[in-house]
Amino acid sequence: MLKKVDYDERQHLTYERGRALSPAVVARWMDAFARHAGDRRPLTVADVGSGTGRFTPALAGTFGGPVYGIEPSDRMRAIAEGAPHGPAVMYLAGSAERIPLPDRSCDVVLLFLSFHHVTDRPGAVREIARVLRPGGRVLLRTSFGDRLPDKPWHRYFPRARAVEQAMFPTVREVLDVFAGAGLAQVAFERVPERLADSMADYVARLRYRASSTFEHLTGAEIAAGFAAIEAAADTAAPGPIEAGSDLLVLAT
Ligand SMILES: C[S@@+](CC[C@H](N)C(=O)[O-])C[C@H]1O[C@@H](n2cnc3c(N)ncnc32)[C@H](O)[C@@H]1O
């Protein structure tokens, strides 16, 4: 069992820089979300585990809103609140297990890389089902322990893949827990995503250690991994680093 990562401790310091997204990547995600949310606008959205608000303002642009960014870490939420966002966006303290919104108030509930941090998954799923309107959609962007993509950095940090296999639930575990609250899969796709424009850029971003996986590696493992990946970056062929990211869509 991995220890719970508290984003108030270290991750909030580097998350924005280490996980910055280009407008093109944000737009690609908005297209993916919109494909699964029907044509009606405006839609009310809960961005659960909204972090520094990487997606929250763009969700308002795509769906009209209101968009509620629900985030347990005070420091992550403060960064989101300090960034430009329009009146359709509101950031609220809360968590997947405790969503401070009324019953049947949301058309879309997005969890973008937050579900694996949830301790009480059945409780969280009940809460998500509670706030979802009939006909609404849950957009779950997560990795799955049994279908991890081939992440380039894992080759240089030998224990990282095993950490992520323990960190992320399997597809079956996710489907079973959502089924417990009457939610079932309606779509499942792998969205292509550009992680960096070059290996050097990829390593520079990785240096921020803005991934909770790093919180489970030792200092020696991290130092050895960076020495190896930096040597590899020196001789890497030019070209972008791409990956495929899983998006599971659920509804009642
Ligand atoms: C990897 S970050 C993702 C943030 C944002 N969704 C993004 O993609 O930039 C994970 C976030 O989940 C939050 N988190 C941790 N436990 C949570 C919980 N039980 N419910 C909701 N969010 C949680 C963390 O505080 C952190 O901000």
mmCIF file of N, CA and C and ligand atoms in Angstrom, residues 4-5 7 15 19 47-52 54-55 70-73 76 94-97 112-114 116-119, ligand 1:
data_model
loop_
_atom_site.group_PDB
_atom_site.id
_atom_site.type_symbol
_atom_site.label_atom_id
_atom_site.label_comp_id
_atom_site.label_asym_id
_atom_site.label_seq_id
_atom_site.Cartn_x
_atom_site.Cartn_y
_atom_site.Cartn_z
ATOM 1 N N LYS A 4 -0.335 8.036 1.113
ATOM 2 C CA LYS A 4 -1.124 9.077 0.435
ATOM 3 C C LYS A 4 -0.219 10.281 0.174
ATOM 4 N N VAL A 5 -0.271 10.809 -1.026
ATOM 5 C CA VAL A 5 0.537 11.993 -1.361
ATOM 6 C C VAL A 5 -0.275 13.244 -1.056
ATOM 7 N N TYR A 7 -0.565 17.041 -1.619
ATOM 8 C CA TYR A 7 -0.062 18.066 -2.539
ATOM 9 C C TYR A 7 0.293 19.372 -1.830
ATOM 10 N N TYR A 15 4.171 21.953 -9.507
ATOM 11 C CA TYR A 15 3.178 21.326 -10.394
ATOM 12 C C TYR A 15 2.925 22.152 -11.652
ATOM 13 N N ARG A 19 3.994 20.546 -15.095
ATOM 14 C CA ARG A 19 2.841 19.979 -15.810
ATOM 15 C C ARG A 19 2.165 20.993 -16.727
ATOM 16 N N ASP A 47 -15.118 19.885 -11.743
ATOM 17 C CA ASP A 47 -13.755 19.422 -12.036
ATOM 18 C C ASP A 47 -13.203 18.953 -10.687
ATOM 19 N N VAL A 48 -13.292 17.659 -10.431
ATOM 20 C CA VAL A 48 -13.024 17.126 -9.092
ATOM 21 C C VAL A 48 -11.545 16.741 -8.980
ATOM 22 N N GLY A 49 -10.860 17.396 -8.046
ATOM 23 C CA GLY A 49 -9.403 17.273 -7.962
ATOM 24 C C GLY A 49 -8.808 18.207 -9.005
ATOM 25 N N SER A 50 -9.248 19.461 -8.965
ATOM 26 C CA SER A 50 -8.912 20.426 -10.026
ATOM 27 C C SER A 50 -7.491 20.951 -9.918
ATOM 28 N N GLY A 51 -6.810 20.689 -8.807
ATOM 29 C CA GLY A 51 -5.405 21.065 -8.674
ATOM 30 C C GLY A 51 -5.187 22.556 -8.854
ATOM 31 N N THR A 52 -4.251 22.893 -9.739
ATOM 32 C CA THR A 52 -3.924 24.292 -9.997
ATOM 33 C C THR A 52 -4.832 24.879 -11.086
ATOM 34 N N ARG A 54 -5.543 23.497 -14.190
ATOM 35 C CA ARG A 54 -5.000 23.380 -15.557
ATOM 36 C C ARG A 54 -6.117 23.376 -16.595
ATOM 37 N N PHE A 55 -7.256 22.796 -16.238
ATOM 38 C CA PHE A 55 -8.347 22.656 -17.205
ATOM 39 C C PHE A 55 -9.572 23.493 -16.862
ATOM 40 N N ILE A 70 -13.139 21.555 -7.610
ATOM 41 C CA ILE A 70 -13.197 21.021 -6.237
ATOM 42 C C ILE A 70 -11.820 20.452 -5.917
ATOM 43 N N GLU A 71 -11.184 20.957 -4.867
ATOM 44 C CA GLU A 71 -9.785 20.563 -4.628
ATOM 45 C C GLU A 71 -9.498 20.551 -3.116
ATOM 46 N N PRO A 72 -8.956 19.424 -2.611
ATOM 47 C CA PRO A 72 -8.663 19.355 -1.175
ATOM 48 C C PRO A 72 -7.401 20.107 -0.738
ATOM 49 N N SER A 73 -6.424 20.256 -1.630
ATOM 50 C CA SER A 73 -5.164 20.885 -1.215
ATOM 51 C C SER A 73 -5.315 22.410 -1.271
ATOM 52 N N MET A 76 -2.688 24.002 -3.678
ATOM 53 C CA MET A 76 -2.997 23.814 -5.114
ATOM 54 C C MET A 76 -4.158 24.740 -5.485
ATOM 55 N N GLY A 94 -12.884 20.856 -1.095
ATOM 56 C CA GLY A 94 -13.674 19.617 -1.071
ATOM 57 C C GLY A 94 -12.838 18.499 -1.633
ATOM 58 N N SER A 95 -13.466 17.390 -1.856
ATOM 59 C CA SER A 95 -12.766 16.218 -2.384
ATOM 60 C C SER A 95 -13.782 15.366 -3.118
ATOM 61 N N ALA A 96 -13.313 14.309 -3.747
ATOM 62 C CA ALA A 96 -14.247 13.413 -4.433
ATOM 63 C C ALA A 96 -15.208 12.785 -3.427
ATOM 64 N N GLU A 97 -14.730 12.562 -2.210
ATOM 65 C CA GLU A 97 -15.584 11.940 -1.183
ATOM 66 C C GLU A 97 -16.552 12.958 -0.577
ATOM 67 N N PHE A 112 -9.562 14.359 -13.551
ATOM 68 C CA PHE A 112 -8.375 14.292 -14.403
ATOM 69 C C PHE A 112 -7.175 13.998 -13.505
ATOM 70 N N LEU A 113 -6.719 12.775 -13.561
ATOM 71 C CA LEU A 113 -5.578 12.317 -12.762
ATOM 72 C C LEU A 113 -5.753 12.560 -11.270
ATOM 73 N N SER A 114 -6.995 12.469 -10.802
ATOM 74 C CA SER A 114 -7.238 12.621 -9.367
ATOM 75 C C SER A 114 -7.807 11.352 -8.731
ATOM 76 N N HIS A 116 -6.957 8.248 -8.644
ATOM 77 C CA HIS A 116 -6.031 7.339 -7.956
ATOM 78 C C HIS A 116 -5.585 7.883 -6.596
ATOM 79 N N HIS A 117 -5.882 9.161 -6.336
ATOM 80 C CA HIS A 117 -5.545 9.721 -5.021
ATOM 81 C C HIS A 117 -6.668 9.516 -4.004
ATOM 82 N N VAL A 118 -7.812 9.072 -4.469
ATOM 83 C CA VAL A 118 -8.980 8.954 -3.597
ATOM 84 C C VAL A 118 -8.810 7.746 -2.680
ATOM 85 N N THR A 119 -8.985 7.962 -1.387
ATOM 86 C CA THR A 119 -8.818 6.874 -0.421
ATOM 87 C C THR A 119 -10.081 6.021 -0.356
HETATM 88 C C1 LIG B 1 -2.159 14.954 -10.441
HETATM 89 S S1 LIG B 1 -3.074 16.226 -9.668
HETATM 90 C C2 LIG B 1 -4.277 16.592 -10.932
HETATM 91 C C3 LIG B 1 -4.810 17.988 -10.849
HETATM 92 C C4 LIG B 1 -5.638 18.433 -12.069
HETATM 93 N N1 LIG B 1 -6.792 17.605 -12.261
HETATM 94 C C5 LIG B 1 -4.757 18.424 -13.288
HETATM 95 O O1 LIG B 1 -4.919 17.559 -14.154
HETATM 96 O O2 LIG B 1 -3.881 19.281 -13.363
HETATM 97 C C6 LIG B 1 -4.044 15.355 -8.485
HETATM 98 C C7 LIG B 1 -4.936 16.249 -7.641
HETATM 99 O O3 LIG B 1 -5.884 15.431 -6.929
HETATM 100 C C8 LIG B 1 -6.056 16.007 -5.669
HETATM 101 N N2 LIG B 1 -6.642 15.026 -4.736
HETATM 102 C C9 LIG B 1 -6.023 14.291 -3.779
HETATM 103 N N3 LIG B 1 -6.926 13.561 -3.098
HETATM 104 C C10 LIG B 1 -8.143 13.827 -3.643
HETATM 105 C C11 LIG B 1 -9.460 13.404 -3.358
HETATM 106 N N4 LIG B 1 -9.703 12.529 -2.391
HETATM 107 N N5 LIG B 1 -10.470 13.927 -4.086
HETATM 108 C C12 LIG B 1 -10.218 14.810 -5.084
HETATM 109 N N6 LIG B 1 -8.980 15.249 -5.401
HETATM 110 C C13 LIG B 1 -7.954 14.767 -4.693
HETATM 111 C C14 LIG B 1 -4.666 16.470 -5.281
HETATM 112 O O4 LIG B 1 -4.690 17.395 -4.204
HETATM 113 C C15 LIG B 1 -4.183 17.047 -6.598
HETATM 114 O O5 LIG B 1 -4.476 18.401 -6.707
#
